[in-house]
Coordinates of C-alpha atoms and ligand atoms in Angstrom, one line a residue:
M1 CA 19.0 1.9 12.4
S2 CA 17.9 1.4 15.7
V3 CA 14.4 0.2 16.1
A4 CA 14.0 3.3 19.3
I5 CA 13.8 5.6 15.8
W6 CA 10.9 3.3 14.6
G7 CA 8.7 3.3 17.4
A8 CA 8.9 6.7 17.3
A9 CA 8.6 7.4 14.2
S10 CA 5.2 5.3 13.9
A11 CA 4.0 7.4 16.6
Q12 CA 4.1 10.7 13.7
T13 CA 1.2 12.6 12.5
P14 CA 1.1 11.8 8.1
P15 CA 1.9 15.5 6.3
Q16 CA -1.5 17.1 6.1
F17 CA -2.6 16.4 9.5
S18 CA 0.8 18.3 11.0
D19 CA 1.9 21.7 12.5
A20 CA 4.0 22.7 9.6
A21 CA 3.0 25.1 6.9
H22 CA 3.7 24.0 3.2
L23 CA 5.5 26.2 1.2
G24 CA 4.3 25.1 -2.4
V25 CA 6.0 22.5 -4.8
T26 CA 8.1 25.4 -5.9
T27 CA 9.5 25.6 -3.3
C28 CA 11.1 22.4 -3.9
A29 CA 11.8 23.2 -7.5
G30 CA 14.9 25.7 -8.6
S31 CA 16.3 24.1 -10.8
T32 CA 20.2 23.7 -8.4
C33 CA 18.1 22.1 -5.4
H34 CA 15.0 19.4 -7.1
G35 CA 14.1 20.7 -10.9
A36 CA 16.9 19.5 -12.6
L37 CA 16.1 18.5 -15.7
E38 CA 19.0 15.9 -15.4
P39 CA 20.2 14.0 -12.6
F40 CA 23.5 15.8 -11.0
R41 CA 26.5 14.1 -10.7
N42 CA 28.1 16.1 -8.0
S43 CA 25.3 15.4 -5.6
N44 CA 24.0 12.9 -3.4
V45 CA 20.3 13.4 -4.9
A46 CA 20.0 12.9 -8.1
Q47 CA 18.2 16.8 -8.0
N48 CA 16.0 16.5 -10.5
E49 CA 13.0 14.6 -8.3
Y50 CA 10.9 17.3 -9.6
V51 CA 10.7 16.4 -12.9
L52 CA 10.6 12.4 -12.6
W53 CA 6.8 13.5 -10.2
Q54 CA 6.1 15.7 -12.6
Q55 CA 5.9 13.4 -16.1
K56 CA 6.2 10.2 -14.8
D57 CA 4.5 10.5 -11.5
K58 CA 0.6 9.4 -11.3
H59 CA 0.4 11.7 -7.6
S60 CA 1.1 14.8 -9.7
K61 CA -2.4 14.5 -11.9
A62 CA -4.5 13.6 -8.8
Y63 CA -5.8 17.3 -8.5
K64 CA -6.6 16.8 -12.3
V65 CA -8.1 13.7 -12.0
L66 CA -11.1 15.5 -11.1
F67 CA -11.8 17.3 -13.6
E68 CA -12.6 14.4 -15.6
E69 CA -15.2 13.1 -17.1
R70 CA -14.4 10.1 -14.5
S71 CA -14.6 12.2 -11.5
V72 CA -17.4 14.0 -13.0
R73 CA -19.5 11.3 -12.3
I74 CA -18.7 10.4 -8.9
A75 CA -19.6 13.6 -8.1
R76 CA -22.7 13.9 -9.7
N77 CA -24.2 10.4 -8.7
L78 CA -23.4 11.2 -5.1
G79 CA -24.9 14.2 -4.9
L80 CA -21.6 16.7 -4.3
P81 CA -21.8 19.7 -6.1
N82 CA -17.8 19.1 -7.5
A83 CA -15.6 16.3 -7.4
H84 CA -12.7 19.2 -6.8
T85 CA -13.9 21.6 -3.9
A86 CA -15.2 18.3 -2.0
E87 CA -13.6 17.5 1.1
I88 CA -14.0 13.9 0.7
C89 CA -12.2 13.8 -2.9
L90 CA -8.9 17.2 -1.8
N91 CA -8.3 14.8 1.1
C92 CA -6.4 12.3 -1.3
H93 CA -6.6 13.5 -4.3
A94 CA -4.5 16.8 -3.0
D95 CA -2.3 18.3 0.0
N96 CA -4.9 19.0 1.5
T97 CA -3.1 21.4 4.7
T98 CA -5.2 23.8 6.2
H99 CA -1.7 25.0 6.4
R100 CA -0.9 26.8 4.0
G101 CA 2.6 29.3 2.6
R102 CA 1.6 32.2 -0.3
Q103 CA 2.4 29.7 -2.8
F104 CA 0.9 26.9 -1.9
Q105 CA -1.5 25.5 -4.7
L106 CA -3.9 23.2 -4.2
S107 CA -3.6 22.0 -8.1
D108 CA -0.4 20.3 -7.8
G109 CA -2.1 18.0 -6.7
V110 CA -0.1 14.9 -4.0
A111 CA 3.0 17.2 -4.2
C112 CA 6.5 17.1 -2.3
E113 CA 5.4 18.2 1.0
A114 CA 2.0 15.8 1.4
C115 CA 5.0 13.2 1.5
H116 CA 7.3 14.7 3.4
G117 CA 6.2 17.0 5.5
G118 CA 4.7 20.7 5.2
S119 CA 8.7 22.4 4.8
S120 CA 8.6 25.6 7.1
G121 CA 10.4 24.0 10.3
W122 CA 13.3 22.6 7.4
L123 CA 13.9 23.8 4.7
G124 CA 16.4 26.5 6.7
V125 CA 17.8 23.5 8.4
H126 CA 17.8 20.9 4.6
I127 CA 19.0 23.9 2.3
S128 CA 21.9 24.4 4.9
G129 CA 23.2 21.3 4.2
A130 CA 22.8 19.7 7.5
S131 CA 22.2 16.1 7.8
H132 CA 19.2 13.3 7.1
Q133 CA 19.5 13.1 11.4
D134 CA 19.3 17.2 11.6
N135 CA 16.2 17.7 8.6
L136 CA 14.2 14.5 10.2
A137 CA 15.5 16.6 13.5
A138 CA 13.6 19.6 12.2
G139 CA 10.4 17.7 10.7
L140 CA 11.2 16.3 7.8
Y141 CA 9.0 13.4 6.9
P142 CA 10.9 9.5 8.2
T143 CA 10.2 8.4 4.4
D144 CA 12.9 6.0 4.6
Q145 CA 11.6 3.9 7.7
P146 CA 9.5 1.4 6.3
V147 CA 6.7 2.3 9.6
A148 CA 7.1 6.3 8.8
R149 CA 6.0 5.5 4.9
A150 CA 3.0 2.8 6.2
K151 CA 1.3 5.1 7.7
L152 CA 2.0 8.1 4.8
C153 CA 1.2 5.3 2.1
L154 CA -2.1 3.9 3.6
S155 CA -3.4 7.2 5.1
C156 CA -4.7 7.1 1.0
H157 CA -4.5 4.2 -0.2
I158 CA -6.2 3.3 2.6
G159 CA -7.4 5.9 4.7
N160 CA -7.2 7.1 8.1
Q161 CA -10.3 8.5 8.7
A162 CA -14.7 9.2 8.0
N163 CA -13.9 11.9 5.4
K164 CA -10.6 10.7 4.0
F165 CA -12.1 7.4 3.3
V166 CA -13.5 5.6 -0.5
T167 CA -16.3 4.0 0.8
H168 CA -18.8 1.2 -0.9
R169 CA -20.9 4.1 -2.0
I170 CA -17.9 5.8 -3.7
M171 CA -17.0 3.1 -5.4
G172 CA -21.1 2.6 -6.6
A173 CA -20.1 5.8 -7.8
G174 CA -18.0 4.6 -10.2
H175 CA -14.4 5.2 -8.4
P176 CA -11.6 2.8 -8.9
R177 CA -11.2 -0.2 -6.4
M178 CA -7.9 0.0 -4.4
S179 CA -5.1 -1.3 -4.4
F180 CA -1.5 -1.1 -2.1
E181 CA 1.8 -3.1 -1.5
L182 CA 4.2 -0.9 0.0
D183 CA 7.3 -2.6 -1.5
T184 CA 6.3 -2.7 -5.5
F185 CA 4.3 0.9 -5.5
T186 CA 6.9 2.5 -3.2
A187 CA 9.0 0.7 -6.9
I188 CA 6.4 1.8 -9.4
Q189 CA 5.5 5.5 -8.3
P190 CA 7.8 5.1 -9.7
A191 CA 11.2 5.8 -7.2
H192 CA 12.9 9.1 -7.6
Y193 CA 16.0 7.8 -5.6
V194 CA 18.7 5.8 -6.2
V195 CA 20.0 3.8 -4.3
D196 CA 23.3 3.7 -3.8
K197 CA 26.4 4.1 -1.4
D198 CA 25.6 7.5 0.1
Y199 CA 22.3 6.9 0.2
V200 CA 23.3 3.4 2.1
E201 CA 25.3 6.1 4.8
R202 CA 23.2 8.5 5.1
K203 CA 19.8 6.5 5.4
G204 CA 21.5 2.7 5.9
A205 CA 20.4 0.3 3.7
P206 CA 16.5 -0.1 2.7
N207 CA 15.1 -3.8 2.7
G208 CA 12.4 -4.4 0.7
V209 CA 11.4 -7.6 2.4
Q210 CA 11.2 -5.9 5.5
T211 CA 9.1 -2.9 3.9
W212 CA 7.0 -5.5 2.8
A213 CA 6.4 -7.2 5.6
V214 CA 5.5 -4.0 7.7
G215 CA 2.9 -3.1 5.1
Q216 CA 1.7 -5.8 5.8
A217 CA 1.3 -5.9 9.0
M218 CA 0.7 -1.8 8.8
A219 CA -2.9 -2.3 6.2
L220 CA -4.5 -5.4 8.3
A221 CA -4.2 -3.0 11.8
E222 CA -5.9 -0.3 9.3
T223 CA -8.5 -1.7 7.8
M224 CA -9.2 -3.4 11.3
A225 CA -9.3 0.2 13.4
A226 CA -11.5 1.5 9.8
F227 CA -13.8 -1.5 10.8
L228 CA -13.8 -0.3 14.0
D229 CA -14.8 2.5 13.7
A230 CA -18.2 3.4 14.2
R231 CA -17.9 6.4 11.5
R232 CA -17.3 3.9 9.0
N233 CA -18.4 0.7 9.2
P234 CA -22.1 -0.3 9.4
D235 CA -23.4 1.4 6.5
G236 CA -26.9 2.2 8.2
F237 CA -28.9 -1.5 7.8
F238 CA -25.3 -2.8 6.2
P239 CA -22.4 -3.3 6.8
E240 CA -19.9 -1.6 5.2
L241 CA -19.0 -3.5 1.1
V242 CA -16.1 -2.2 0.7
F243 CA -14.2 -4.5 3.4
Y244 CA -14.8 -7.5 2.0
D245 CA -13.6 -9.7 -1.2
C246 CA -15.4 -7.0 -4.0
H247 CA -15.4 -9.9 -6.7
A248 CA -17.2 -12.1 -3.9
C249 CA -19.9 -10.1 -5.4
H250 CA -19.3 -8.7 -8.2
H251 CA -19.2 -11.8 -11.0
P252 CA -21.4 -13.3 -13.0
M253 CA -23.7 -15.9 -11.7
S254 CA -22.8 -18.7 -14.4
N255 CA -19.5 -18.3 -12.8
V256 CA -19.5 -21.0 -9.9
R257 CA -15.8 -20.8 -8.9
W258 CA -16.4 -21.5 -4.5
E259 CA -14.2 -23.7 -3.6
P260 CA -14.2 -23.9 0.7
R261 CA -11.0 -22.2 2.3
A262 CA -9.6 -23.9 5.8
S263 CA -8.2 -20.6 6.7
T264 CA -12.2 -18.8 6.2
G265 CA -13.9 -22.0 7.6
L266 CA -16.7 -20.7 5.3
G267 CA -19.5 -22.0 3.6
P268 CA -20.4 -20.8 0.0
G269 CA -22.7 -18.6 -0.3
V270 CA -21.1 -15.3 2.5
I271 CA -20.6 -12.4 2.8
K272 CA -16.3 -13.1 2.8
F273 CA -14.5 -10.0 4.9
N274 CA -10.9 -9.6 1.9
D275 CA -8.0 -10.7 4.3
A276 CA -5.9 -10.5 0.7
N277 CA -3.7 -8.8 4.0
A278 CA -4.1 -11.1 6.5
L279 CA -3.4 -13.8 4.4
M280 CA -0.1 -12.5 4.1
L281 CA 0.9 -11.5 7.4
R282 CA 0.2 -15.1 8.1
I283 CA 2.7 -16.1 6.1
I284 CA 5.9 -13.0 6.9
A285 CA 4.7 -14.2 10.9
E286 CA 5.2 -18.0 10.2
R287 CA 8.6 -17.9 9.8
V288 CA 9.7 -15.0 11.7
D289 CA 7.6 -16.0 15.2
P290 CA 5.7 -18.9 14.8
G291 CA 3.1 -18.1 17.7
A292 CA 2.2 -15.0 16.7
G293 CA 1.7 -16.4 13.2
R294 CA -0.8 -19.6 14.6
A295 CA -2.1 -16.7 16.6
L296 CA -3.0 -14.7 13.2
G297 CA -4.3 -17.7 12.0
E298 CA -6.7 -18.8 15.0
R299 CA -8.5 -15.4 15.2
M300 CA -8.3 -15.0 11.9
L301 CA -10.9 -18.1 11.9
A302 CA -12.4 -16.8 15.0
F303 CA -13.5 -13.0 12.6
H304 CA -14.8 -15.2 9.9
R305 CA -17.1 -17.2 12.0
A306 CA -17.7 -14.8 14.1
M307 CA -18.9 -12.0 11.1
T308 CA -21.3 -14.8 10.5
E309 CA -22.3 -14.9 14.1
N310 CA -23.1 -10.8 14.8
R311 CA -21.9 -7.4 15.0
A312 CA -20.6 -7.8 18.4
N313 CA -18.3 -10.6 18.3
S314 CA -17.5 -9.4 14.8
L315 CA -15.9 -6.4 16.9
R316 CA -14.3 -8.0 19.3
E317 CA -12.6 -10.5 17.3
A318 CA -11.2 -7.6 15.2
A319 CA -10.1 -6.1 17.8
A320 CA -8.1 -8.9 18.5
V321 CA -6.4 -9.7 14.9
R322 CA -5.7 -5.1 15.1
E323 CA -4.3 -5.6 18.3
I324 CA -1.8 -8.4 16.5
A325 CA -1.4 -6.8 12.9
S326 CA 0.1 -3.6 15.0
Q327 CA 2.3 -6.0 17.7
L328 CA 3.4 -7.5 14.6
V329 CA 4.3 -4.0 12.9
N330 CA 7.1 -3.8 15.6
K331 CA 9.0 -7.0 15.4
F332 CA 9.0 -6.6 11.6
S333 CA 10.3 -3.3 11.8
G334 CA 13.3 -4.2 14.7
H335 CA 13.8 -8.0 12.0
G336 CA 16.9 -8.3 10.2
F337 CA 15.0 -9.9 7.2
G338 CA 18.1 -12.1 6.7
R339 CA 18.9 -14.2 3.3
D340 CA 17.7 -17.6 5.7
D341 CA 14.2 -15.5 5.8
V342 CA 14.0 -14.3 2.0
R343 CA 14.3 -17.5 0.8
A344 CA 12.2 -18.4 3.1
L345 CA 9.2 -16.2 2.6
A346 CA 9.7 -17.0 -1.6
T347 CA 9.1 -20.8 -0.4
G348 CA 5.9 -19.7 2.4
V349 CA 3.7 -17.1 -0.9
I350 CA 4.3 -20.6 -3.8
N351 CA 3.2 -23.4 -1.1
D352 CA 0.5 -21.4 0.2
G353 CA -0.5 -20.8 -3.0
L354 CA 0.6 -24.5 -4.4
N355 CA -1.4 -26.7 -1.5
K356 CA -4.4 -24.6 -0.4
N357 CA -7.1 -22.9 -1.5
D358 CA -6.1 -19.8 -0.3
F359 CA -5.7 -18.1 -4.1
V360 CA -8.9 -18.4 -5.8
E361 CA -10.0 -15.3 -4.9
Y362 CA -8.1 -12.1 -6.9
A363 CA -7.3 -9.8 -4.6
A364 CA -5.1 -12.5 -2.3
A365 CA -3.1 -13.5 -6.3
E366 CA -3.5 -10.7 -6.4
Q367 CA -0.9 -9.4 -3.5
A368 CA 0.7 -12.6 -3.3
T369 CA 2.5 -11.7 -7.3
M370 CA 3.2 -8.3 -5.6
A371 CA 5.0 -10.1 -2.5
L372 CA 6.4 -12.3 -5.0
S373 CA 7.9 -9.3 -6.9
A374 CA 8.9 -7.6 -3.4
I375 CA 10.8 -10.9 -2.8
V376 CA 12.9 -11.1 -6.3
S377 CA 13.8 -8.1 -6.0
T378 CA 15.1 -8.6 -2.2
M379 CA 17.1 -12.2 -3.4
R380 CA 18.7 -10.6 -6.4
N381 CA 19.8 -7.7 -4.1
V382 CA 21.1 -10.2 -0.5
G383 CA 22.6 -11.6 -3.8
L384 CA 20.8 -14.5 -4.0
L385 CA 20.2 -14.3 -7.7
N386 CA 22.5 -13.9 -10.0
E387 CA 21.7 -11.9 -13.2
A388 CA 20.9 -14.1 -15.5
Q389 CA 18.6 -15.8 -12.8
Y390 CA 17.4 -13.0 -11.5
K391 CA 15.8 -12.5 -15.4
Q392 CA 14.7 -16.0 -15.5
A393 CA 12.3 -14.9 -12.2
M394 CA 11.8 -11.5 -13.8
G395 CA 10.2 -13.8 -16.3
A396 CA 8.5 -16.1 -14.6
L397 CA 7.1 -12.7 -12.2
N398 CA 5.8 -11.6 -15.0
K399 CA 3.4 -14.5 -16.3
L400 CA 2.5 -14.0 -12.4
Y401 CA 1.8 -10.2 -13.3
D402 CA -0.4 -11.3 -16.2
A403 CA -2.9 -13.4 -14.8
V404 CA -3.4 -10.8 -12.6
A405 CA -3.9 -7.9 -14.3
K406 CA -7.3 -7.9 -15.4
D407 CA -9.3 -8.5 -12.1
E408 CA -12.5 -9.6 -14.5
E409 CA -10.9 -11.9 -16.5
Y410 CA -9.1 -13.8 -13.1
K411 CA -9.5 -17.8 -13.8
A412 CA -7.2 -19.2 -10.4
P413 CA -6.3 -22.6 -12.0
T414 CA -3.9 -19.8 -14.8
F415 CA -2.3 -18.3 -11.7
A416 CA -1.3 -22.1 -9.5
A417 CA 0.0 -22.9 -13.3
A418 CA 2.1 -19.6 -13.3
L419 CA 2.7 -19.8 -9.3
R420 CA 4.7 -23.8 -10.2
D421 CA 6.5 -21.9 -13.3
F422 CA 7.7 -19.5 -11.0
N423 CA 9.0 -21.9 -8.2
A424 CA 10.5 -23.3 -11.3
A425 CA 12.1 -20.8 -11.8
L426 CA 13.8 -20.0 -8.6
P427 CA 16.7 -21.6 -8.1
A428 CA 16.9 -25.4 -6.2
T429 CA 16.6 -24.3 -2.3
T430 CA 16.8 -26.8 1.0
N431 CA 13.8 -24.6 2.5
Ligands
LIG1 C1 -9.0 7.4 0.9 C2 -8.0 8.3 -0.2 C3 -8.8 8.7 -1.7 C4 -10.1 9.3 -1.5 C5 -10.9 10.2 -0.6 C6 -10.8 9.6 -2.9 N1 -10.0 9.2 -4.0 FE1 -9.1 9.0 -5.4 N2 -8.2 7.4 -5.8 C7 -7.4 7.0 -4.7 C8 -6.3 6.2 -4.7 C9 -5.3 6.2 -4.2 C10 -6.4 6.0 -6.5 C11 -5.3 5.0 -7.0 C12 -6.4 3.9 -6.5 C13 -5.0 2.8 -8.0 O1 -4.9 2.9 -8.8 O2 -3.8 2.1 -7.1 C14 -7.8 7.0 -7.2 C15 -7.5 7.3 -8.0 C16 -9.0 7.6 -8.7 C17 -9.8 8.0 -9.5 C18 -8.6 7.7 -10.5 C19 -7.9 8.2 -11.6 C20 -6.6 7.0 -12.6 O3 -5.8 8.0 -12.8 O4 -7.6 6.8 -13.5 C21 -10.4 9.0 -10.4 C22 -11.4 8.9 -11.5 C23 -10.8 9.3 -8.3 N3 -9.9 8.8 -8.1 C24 -11.7 10.2 -8.2 C25 -12.3 10.4 -6.5 C26 -12.9 11.0 -6.8 C27 -13.7 12.5 -7.3 C28 -12.8 11.4 -5.1 C29 -14.3 11.9 -4.7 C30 -15.2 11.8 -4.4 C31 -12.5 10.8 -5.4 N4 -11.4 10.0 -5.8 C32 -12.3 10.5 -3.5 C33 -7.6 7.8 -2.7 C34 -8.8 8.6 -3.5
LIG2 C1 4.1 9.6 -2.4 C2 5.0 10.4 -1.3 C3 6.1 11.3 -2.3 C4 6.3 12.6 -2.9 C5 4.4 13.3 -3.4 C6 6.5 12.8 -3.0 N1 8.0 11.7 -2.8 FE1 10.4 12.3 -2.6 N2 10.4 10.6 -1.4 C7 9.9 10.0 -1.1 C8 10.2 8.1 -1.1 C9 8.7 6.9 0.0 C10 10.9 8.3 -1.0 C11 12.7 7.1 -0.6 C12 12.9 6.9 0.6 C13 13.9 8.1 1.9 O1 14.4 8.3 1.0 O2 13.2 9.3 1.9 C14 11.5 9.7 -1.1 C15 13.1 10.5 -1.2 C16 13.3 11.8 -1.9 C17 14.8 12.4 -1.7 C18 15.7 11.5 -1.2 C19 16.4 10.9 -2.6 C20 18.1 10.6 -1.7 O3 19.2 9.9 -2.4 O4 18.4 10.7 -0.7 C21 14.5 12.8 -2.6 C22 15.0 14.6 -2.5 C23 12.8 13.4 -2.4 N3 12.2 12.5 -2.5 C24 12.5 14.6 -2.7 C25 11.0 14.9 -3.2 C26 10.5 16.0 -4.7 C27 11.2 17.6 -4.3 C28 9.5 15.9 -4.6 C29 8.3 16.9 -5.5 C30 8.4 17.2 -6.2 C31 8.8 14.8 -4.4 N4 10.2 14.1 -3.1 C32 7.5 14.2 -4.0 C33 8.2 10.0 -1.5 C34 7.7 10.5 -2.1
LIG3 C1 -2.0 12.2 -0.4 C2 -2.7 10.6 0.1 C3 -1.2 10.6 -0.8 C4 -0.1 10.0 -0.3 C5 -0.1 9.9 0.9 C6 0.2 8.2 -1.6 N1 -0.7 8.5 -2.1 FE1 -0.7 7.0 -4.3 N2 -1.6 7.8 -5.1 C7 -2.8 9.2 -4.6 C8 -3.8 9.2 -5.3 C9 -4.7 10.2 -5.1 C10 -3.1 8.4 -6.7 C11 -4.1 8.6 -8.1 C12 -3.6 9.0 -8.7 C13 -4.5 9.0 -9.9 O1 -4.6 8.4 -10.6 O2 -4.4 10.7 -10.6 C14 -1.9 7.8 -6.3 C15 -1.3 6.9 -7.0 C16 -0.1 5.5 -6.6 C17 0.4 5.7 -6.8 C18 0.0 5.2 -9.0 C19 -0.9 3.9 -9.1 C20 -1.4 3.3 -10.8 O3 -2.5 2.8 -10.0 O4 -0.7 3.4 -11.5 C21 1.7 4.4 -7.3 C22 2.2 3.0 -7.7 C23 1.9 5.4 -6.0 N3 -0.1 5.9 -5.3 C24 2.1 5.2 -4.5 C25 2.2 5.7 -3.8 C26 3.3 5.4 -2.6 C27 4.5 4.3 -2.1 C28 2.8 6.4 -1.4 C29 4.0 5.9 0.2 C30 5.1 7.2 0.0 C31 2.3 6.9 -1.4 N4 1.7 6.7 -2.9 C32 1.4 8.3 -0.8 C33 -3.0 9.1 -3.1 C34 -1.7 9.3 -2.2
LIG4 C1 -22.0 -7.7 -0.1 C2 -21.9 -7.7 -1.8 C3 -20.5 -6.5 -2.6 C4 -19.4 -6.5 -2.3 C5 -19.2 -7.2 -1.2 C6 -19.2 -5.0 -3.2 N1 -19.7 -5.1 -3.5 FE1 -19.3 -3.3 -5.4 N2 -21.9 -3.5 -5.5 C7 -23.3 -4.6 -5.0 C8 -23.9 -3.7 -5.3 C9 -25.4 -4.3 -4.4 C10 -24.4 -3.1 -5.6 C11 -25.7 -2.1 -6.0 C12 -25.2 -2.8 -7.5 C13 -26.9 -1.3 -8.4 O1 -27.1 -0.6 -8.0 O2 -27.5 -2.7 -9.5 C14 -23.0 -2.8 -6.2 C15 -22.7 -1.6 -6.9 C16 -21.2 -1.3 -7.7 C17 -21.0 -0.7 -8.1 C18 -21.2 0.3 -9.8 C19 -21.7 0.0 -10.5 C20 -22.6 0.2 -11.3 O3 -23.6 -0.5 -12.2 O4 -22.8 1.1 -11.3 C21 -19.1 -0.3 -9.1 C22 -18.1 0.2 -9.6 C23 -18.7 -1.2 -7.3 N3 -19.7 -2.0 -6.4 C24 -17.9 -1.7 -7.1 C25 -17.2 -2.4 -5.7 C26 -16.0 -3.0 -4.7 C27 -14.6 -1.8 -6.1 C28 -15.8 -3.9 -3.9 C29 -14.9 -4.2 -3.7 C30 -14.3 -3.0 -2.6 C31 -16.9 -3.9 -4.3 N4 -18.0 -3.2 -4.7 C32 -17.6 -4.7 -2.9 C33 -22.1 -5.4 -3.7 C34 -21.2 -6.1 -3.1

């Protein structure tokens, strides 16, 4: 896949805001199309995508949760008449496009066209058996390309404008905390596609570590864009609190656990920006583009310091961080992430956890765990782990997942111990 195509994809508009009409799930769900009960054997694609989505994918329930007690309470606390009629909820919990075909139903939630694009332009081409490239040219959204996928998923999993964003007020009303890692979340959605020989022929071989890397760079760029957006920040007298480390404020006072961190340079008792994506991104950049890695570390330090000074400095430094993150999106989308990179990145994440104090905070430990999850799968795919070694690594990875299973019970020493065991479970390396 050429860089030029990825470059074009990054300019792509996510489906909700493009001009194509969304024809509705029933258009995709015919039994000879994507609504088969069992995977088709003689077909390029499984064709049971609809059933998988309906039964296993939370996106099919995204609209229905707006009727549940939790949503009723959120709406009441925010003074909204209803969650299921409020733009702010519908923009993420449904395919809230203004271009609706006759069979389109908002109640289908985050359905096929919310990700694959309104099908009015491409459906005809697509059912005629056209190639993937022809489908893309007719307007199918390029979900197979990491930059485009990151942009799509983050448009709801971070939010990309004022009326499509979960503020601290919405969290305060009862909305769950959000976290996201592109490669892990693609896998647990769950994936309704199989990467086999013909998939690779049509779309190229996906590289989980590249997907992770692009996702981290895009997440930091989008977070800084939100921070810089005057409609999202500040929130009256205070900054918008959703940008900060939730657990810095939300933990019992008896839990005295502050430790200095070289990568923030901040003292105790200071409200701290959630820098989990930046920590991961620095590790990746230090491997792929050491100059950018150093620059990112320095700019993040300057950003953390600026946040203790004044708003003008904070905005200036946020813009500088966003610029580096955006450059890294492009850099990573054209980088191969071969075996050496994959192994070195495993070491990078583990070393930062063991030698620095960077994972004392829950959000960073959670990101590190998902990062290692993406890395372990890719190590298997590129032949760095045989089946027995993969099993052993997965066992150790599950301990890391246990250590971050409940944010309110997170303990940094338990996580560090699991990280040491994980390190020992990987085959030895010269890195
Ligand atoms: C920026 C997009 C966005 C907006 C705006 C948004 N949500 Fe969500 N919501 C999400 C995502 C993403 C999740 C899943 C979080 C996760 O598990 O990582 C979620 C989860 C939830 C859940 C928990 C669902 C479950 O299965 O446990 C409820 C309830 C909810 N949202 C209600 C609302 C309501 C009510 C509104 C409007 C006031 C709203 N949301 C606005 C994106 C959004
Ligand atoms: C939350 C986003 C999302 C939703 C909703 C979604 N998909 Fe997908 N879909 C993806 C991603 C990501 C991929 C993998 C990348 C790719 O191959 O494009 C994919 C891949 C596919 C493929 C490609 C399989 C292959 O071998 O090339 C088909 C077919 C598909 N989806 C059909 C559907 C159908 C039908 C629905 C609705 C029932 C649906 N998708 C809903 C994100 C989504
Ligand atoms: C239109 C908005 C939207 C888009 C686009 C979107 N999501 Fe979601 N996603 C949601 C909402 C809302 C939820 C919560 C649904 C619920 O719990 O009822 C969710 C939930 C999820 C979950 C379940 C999380 C959990 O805690 O169990 C995964 C995994 C996920 N999304 C992955 C993805 C991936 C990968 C992409 C991109 C290919 C994507 N999403 C694109 C809105 C979106
Ligand atoms: C700077 C400190 C600070 C940060 C950072 C912060 N919060 Fe809060 N949070 C508060 C305060 C203050 C309240 C209001 C408490 C009250 O009403 O008693 C609150 C309330 C809440 C509530 C409602 C609790 C209740 O009593 O009903 C939730 C849920 C919540 N925050 C979630 C989050 C999440 C998720 C994050 C991170 C994305 C976060 N907060 C970040 C200070 C913070």
